mmCIF file of C-alpha atoms in Angstrom:
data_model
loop_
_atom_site.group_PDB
_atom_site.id
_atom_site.type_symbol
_atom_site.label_atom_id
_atom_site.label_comp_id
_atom_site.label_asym_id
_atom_site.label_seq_id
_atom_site.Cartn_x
_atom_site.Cartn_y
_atom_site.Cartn_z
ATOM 1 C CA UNK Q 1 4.690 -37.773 -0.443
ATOM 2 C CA UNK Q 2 1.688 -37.020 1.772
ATOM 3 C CA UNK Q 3 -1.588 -37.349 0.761
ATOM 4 C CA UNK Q 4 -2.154 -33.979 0.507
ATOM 5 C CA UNK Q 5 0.657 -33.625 -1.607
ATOM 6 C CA UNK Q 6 -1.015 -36.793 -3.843
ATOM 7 C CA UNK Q 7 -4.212 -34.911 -4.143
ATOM 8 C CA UNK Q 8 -2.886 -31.355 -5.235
ATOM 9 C CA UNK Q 9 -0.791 -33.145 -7.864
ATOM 10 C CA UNK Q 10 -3.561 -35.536 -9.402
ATOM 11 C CA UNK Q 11 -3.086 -38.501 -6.894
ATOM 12 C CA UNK Q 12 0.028 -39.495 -9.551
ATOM 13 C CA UNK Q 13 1.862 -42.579 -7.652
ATOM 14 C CA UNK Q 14 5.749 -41.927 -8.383
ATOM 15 C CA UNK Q 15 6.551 -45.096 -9.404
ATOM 16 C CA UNK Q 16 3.953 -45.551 -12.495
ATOM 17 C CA UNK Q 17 4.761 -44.009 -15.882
ATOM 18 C CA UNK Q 18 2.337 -41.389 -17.141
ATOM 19 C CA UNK Q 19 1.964 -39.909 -20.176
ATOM 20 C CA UNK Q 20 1.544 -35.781 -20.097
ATOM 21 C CA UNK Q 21 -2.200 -36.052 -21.429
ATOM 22 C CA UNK Q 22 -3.239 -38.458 -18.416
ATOM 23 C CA UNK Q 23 -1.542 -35.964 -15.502
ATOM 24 C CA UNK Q 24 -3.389 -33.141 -16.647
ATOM 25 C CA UNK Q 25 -6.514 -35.088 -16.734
ATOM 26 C CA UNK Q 26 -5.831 -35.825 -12.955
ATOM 27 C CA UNK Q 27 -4.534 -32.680 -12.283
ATOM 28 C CA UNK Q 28 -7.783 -31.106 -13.818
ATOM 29 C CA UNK Q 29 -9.570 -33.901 -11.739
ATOM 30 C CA UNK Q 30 -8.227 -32.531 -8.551
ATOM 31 C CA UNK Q 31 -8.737 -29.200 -8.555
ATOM 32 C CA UNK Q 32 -12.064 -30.134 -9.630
ATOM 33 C CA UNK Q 33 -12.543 -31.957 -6.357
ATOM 34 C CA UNK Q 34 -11.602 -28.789 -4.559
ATOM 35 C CA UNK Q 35 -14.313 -27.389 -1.909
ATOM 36 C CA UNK Q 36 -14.485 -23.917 -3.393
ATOM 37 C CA UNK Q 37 -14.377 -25.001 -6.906
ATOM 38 C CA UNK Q 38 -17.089 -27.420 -6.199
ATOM 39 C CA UNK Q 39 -19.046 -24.453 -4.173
ATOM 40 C CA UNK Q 40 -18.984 -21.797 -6.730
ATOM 41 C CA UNK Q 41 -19.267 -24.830 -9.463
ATOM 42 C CA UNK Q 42 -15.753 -24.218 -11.289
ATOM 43 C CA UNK Q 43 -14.363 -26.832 -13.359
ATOM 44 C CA UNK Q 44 -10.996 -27.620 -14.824
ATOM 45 C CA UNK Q 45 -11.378 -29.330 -18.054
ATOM 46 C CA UNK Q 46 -9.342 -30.296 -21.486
ATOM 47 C CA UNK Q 47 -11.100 -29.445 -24.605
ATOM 48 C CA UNK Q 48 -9.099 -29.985 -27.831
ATOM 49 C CA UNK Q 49 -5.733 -30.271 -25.888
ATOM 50 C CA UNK Q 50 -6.174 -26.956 -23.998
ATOM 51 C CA UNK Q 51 -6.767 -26.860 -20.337
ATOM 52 C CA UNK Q 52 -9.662 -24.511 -19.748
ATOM 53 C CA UNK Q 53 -11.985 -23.141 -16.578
ATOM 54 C CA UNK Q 54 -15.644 -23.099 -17.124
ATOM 55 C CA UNK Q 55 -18.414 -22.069 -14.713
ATOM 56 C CA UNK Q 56 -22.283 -21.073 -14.835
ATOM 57 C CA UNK Q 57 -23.612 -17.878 -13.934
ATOM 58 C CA UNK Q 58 -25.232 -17.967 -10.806
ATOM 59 C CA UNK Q 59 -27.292 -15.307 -8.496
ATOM 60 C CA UNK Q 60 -24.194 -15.498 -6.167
ATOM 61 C CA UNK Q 61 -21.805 -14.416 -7.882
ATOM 62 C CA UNK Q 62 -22.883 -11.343 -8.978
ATOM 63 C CA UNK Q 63 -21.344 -8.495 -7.315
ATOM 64 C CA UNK Q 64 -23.424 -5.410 -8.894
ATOM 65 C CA UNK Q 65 -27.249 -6.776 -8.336
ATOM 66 C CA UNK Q 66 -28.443 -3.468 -10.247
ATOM 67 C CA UNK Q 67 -27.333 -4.416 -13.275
ATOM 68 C CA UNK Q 68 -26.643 -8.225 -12.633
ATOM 69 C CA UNK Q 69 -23.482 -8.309 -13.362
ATOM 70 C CA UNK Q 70 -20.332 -10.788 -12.259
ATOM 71 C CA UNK Q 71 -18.434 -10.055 -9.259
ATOM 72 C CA UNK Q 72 -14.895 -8.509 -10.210
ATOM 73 C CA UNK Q 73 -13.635 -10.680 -7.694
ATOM 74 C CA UNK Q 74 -14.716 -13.957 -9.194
ATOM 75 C CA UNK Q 75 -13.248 -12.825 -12.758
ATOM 76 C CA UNK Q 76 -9.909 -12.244 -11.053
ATOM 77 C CA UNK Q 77 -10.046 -15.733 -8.825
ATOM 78 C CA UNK Q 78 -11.657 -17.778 -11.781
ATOM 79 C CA UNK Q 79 -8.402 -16.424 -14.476
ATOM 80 C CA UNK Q 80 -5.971 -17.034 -11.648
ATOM 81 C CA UNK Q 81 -6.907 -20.340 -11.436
ATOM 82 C CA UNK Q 82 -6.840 -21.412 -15.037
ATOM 83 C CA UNK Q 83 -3.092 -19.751 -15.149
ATOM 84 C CA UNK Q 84 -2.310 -22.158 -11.734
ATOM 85 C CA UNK Q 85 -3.292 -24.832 -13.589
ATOM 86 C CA UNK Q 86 -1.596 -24.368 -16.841
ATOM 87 C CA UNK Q 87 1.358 -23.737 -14.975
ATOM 88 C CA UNK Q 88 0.775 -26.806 -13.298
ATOM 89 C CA UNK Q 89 0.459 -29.101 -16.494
ATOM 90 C CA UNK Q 90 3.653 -27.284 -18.297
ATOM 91 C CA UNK Q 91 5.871 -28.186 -15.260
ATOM 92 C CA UNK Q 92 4.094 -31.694 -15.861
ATOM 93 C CA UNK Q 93 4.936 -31.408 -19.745
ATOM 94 C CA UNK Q 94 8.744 -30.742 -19.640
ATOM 95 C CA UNK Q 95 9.813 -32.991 -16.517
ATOM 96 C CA UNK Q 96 11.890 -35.727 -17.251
ATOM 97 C CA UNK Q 97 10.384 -39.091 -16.821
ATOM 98 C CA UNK Q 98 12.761 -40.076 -14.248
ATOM 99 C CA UNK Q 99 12.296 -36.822 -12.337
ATOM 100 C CA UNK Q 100 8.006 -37.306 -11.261
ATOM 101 C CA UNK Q 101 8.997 -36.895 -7.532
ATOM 102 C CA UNK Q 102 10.995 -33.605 -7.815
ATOM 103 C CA UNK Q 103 7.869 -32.092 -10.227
ATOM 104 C CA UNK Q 104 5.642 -33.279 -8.313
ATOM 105 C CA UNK Q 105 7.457 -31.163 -5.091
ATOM 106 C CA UNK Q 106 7.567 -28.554 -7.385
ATOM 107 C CA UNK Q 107 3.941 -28.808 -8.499
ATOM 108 C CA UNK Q 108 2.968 -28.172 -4.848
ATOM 109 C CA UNK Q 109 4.690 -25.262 -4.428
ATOM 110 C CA UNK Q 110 3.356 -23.605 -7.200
ATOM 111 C CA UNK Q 111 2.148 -19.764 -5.953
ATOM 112 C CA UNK Q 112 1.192 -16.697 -7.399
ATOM 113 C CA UNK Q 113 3.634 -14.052 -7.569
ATOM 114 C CA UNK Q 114 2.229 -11.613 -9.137
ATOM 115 C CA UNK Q 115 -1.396 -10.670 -11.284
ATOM 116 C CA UNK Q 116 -2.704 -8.000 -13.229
ATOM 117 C CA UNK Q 117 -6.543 -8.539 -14.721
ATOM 118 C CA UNK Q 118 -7.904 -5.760 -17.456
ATOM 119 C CA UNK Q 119 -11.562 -5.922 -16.873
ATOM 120 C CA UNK Q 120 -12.718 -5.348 -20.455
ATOM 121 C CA UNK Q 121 -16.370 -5.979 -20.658
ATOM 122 C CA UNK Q 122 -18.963 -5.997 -17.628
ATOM 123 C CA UNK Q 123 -19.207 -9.530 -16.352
ATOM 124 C CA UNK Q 124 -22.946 -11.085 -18.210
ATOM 125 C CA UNK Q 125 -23.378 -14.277 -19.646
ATOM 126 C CA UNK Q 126 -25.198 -17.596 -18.907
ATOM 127 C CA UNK Q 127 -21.642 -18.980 -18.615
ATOM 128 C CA UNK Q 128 -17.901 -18.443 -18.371
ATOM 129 C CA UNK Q 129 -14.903 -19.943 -19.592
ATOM 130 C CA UNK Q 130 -11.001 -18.922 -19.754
ATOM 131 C CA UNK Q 131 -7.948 -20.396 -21.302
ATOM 132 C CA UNK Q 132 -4.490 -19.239 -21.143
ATOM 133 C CA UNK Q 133 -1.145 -19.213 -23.049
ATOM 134 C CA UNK Q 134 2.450 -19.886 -21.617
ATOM 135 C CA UNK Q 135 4.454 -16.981 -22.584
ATOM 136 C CA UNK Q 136 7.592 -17.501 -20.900
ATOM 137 C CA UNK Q 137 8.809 -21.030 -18.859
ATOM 138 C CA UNK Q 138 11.778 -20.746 -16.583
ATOM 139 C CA UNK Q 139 13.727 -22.851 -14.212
ATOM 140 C CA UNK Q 140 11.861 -21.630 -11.178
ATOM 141 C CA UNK Q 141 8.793 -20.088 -12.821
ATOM 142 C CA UNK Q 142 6.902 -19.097 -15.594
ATOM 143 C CA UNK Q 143 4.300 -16.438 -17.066
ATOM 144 C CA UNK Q 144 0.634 -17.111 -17.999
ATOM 145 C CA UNK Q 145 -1.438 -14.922 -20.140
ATOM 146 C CA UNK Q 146 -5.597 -15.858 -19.950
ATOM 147 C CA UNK Q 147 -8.262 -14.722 -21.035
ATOM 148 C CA UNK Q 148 -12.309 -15.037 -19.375
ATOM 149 C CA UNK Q 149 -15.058 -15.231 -22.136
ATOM 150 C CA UNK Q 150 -18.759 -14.907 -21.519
ATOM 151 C CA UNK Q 151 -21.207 -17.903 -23.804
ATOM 152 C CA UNK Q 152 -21.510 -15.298 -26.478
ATOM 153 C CA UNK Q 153 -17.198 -15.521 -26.847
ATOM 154 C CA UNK Q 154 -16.934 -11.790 -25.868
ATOM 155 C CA UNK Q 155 -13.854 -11.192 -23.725
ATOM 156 C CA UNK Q 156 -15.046 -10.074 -20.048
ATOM 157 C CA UNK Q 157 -11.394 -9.716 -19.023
ATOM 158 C CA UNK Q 158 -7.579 -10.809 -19.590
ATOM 159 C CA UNK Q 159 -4.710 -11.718 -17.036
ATOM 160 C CA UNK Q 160 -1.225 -11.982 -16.612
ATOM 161 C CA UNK Q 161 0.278 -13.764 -14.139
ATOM 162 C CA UNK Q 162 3.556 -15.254 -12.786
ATOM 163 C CA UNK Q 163 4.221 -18.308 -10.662
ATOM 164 C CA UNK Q 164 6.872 -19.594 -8.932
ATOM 165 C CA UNK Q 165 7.557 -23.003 -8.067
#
């Protein structure tokens, strides 16, 4: 595995054991580490078991400055990251413990297929955060429902997306 390979899957060495909850940490960990995460200050994070995105509101991301509200754009990127991610950690979930270097190939191959975001609510809020739902897990890809809410828990917009792998 190259080390690009490593990073994108959580730097997991393929001939430790880990347990589910510790890949997703490191999984979480590395997008975390990613330049355009780290440049529009996106996180990946577990809270309560559930993998979810979080980021501030800042001057730069707003796309209409009238009204000062979030770039569609950002919405779209931010929920199709959270779904990448929870895609991620479900492959992660159901492997079989002898199988970490096939989901780990499998892991970076992970692409979106397809997305469709309802934009429910204009984009306002001192903060962001989305989590998502597995609604159907196949052999060579799966379906991811999310959802973006602003600090106030209004929904600013929903996704559904599918990945292959």
């Amino acid at each position: 595995m190259s080390n690009t390979d490593k990073t994108w899957t959580g730097n997991l060495l393929l001939h430790e054991h880990h347990d589910s909850d510790q890949m997703v940490e490191q999984l979480c960990a590395a997008f975390n580490q990613a330049p355009f995460f780290q440049h529009v200050g996106m996180q990946m994070r577990v809270r309560q078991g559930q993998i979810e995105g979080y980021f501030e509101m800042q001057p730069y991301l707003i796309g209409n400055k009238a009204f000062q509200i979030l770039h569609g754009g950002v919405a779209a990127t931010f929920l199709d990251s959270v779904g990448g991610v929870i895609a991620m950690a479900e492959v992660y979930h159901r492997r079989h413990v002898e199988d970490l270097h096939e989901t780990s190939k499998k892991i970076s191959r992970l692409a979106t297929v397809d997305m469709r975001v309802d934009y429910l609510a204009p984009g306002r809020g001192q903060y962001f955060i989305a989590r998502g739902k597995i609604l159907r897990f196949g052999r060579k890809g799966c379906t991811v429902r999310m959802t973006m809410v602003n600090d106030e828990e209004k929904a600013i917009a929903t996704a559904i997306a599918s990945y292959a792998y």
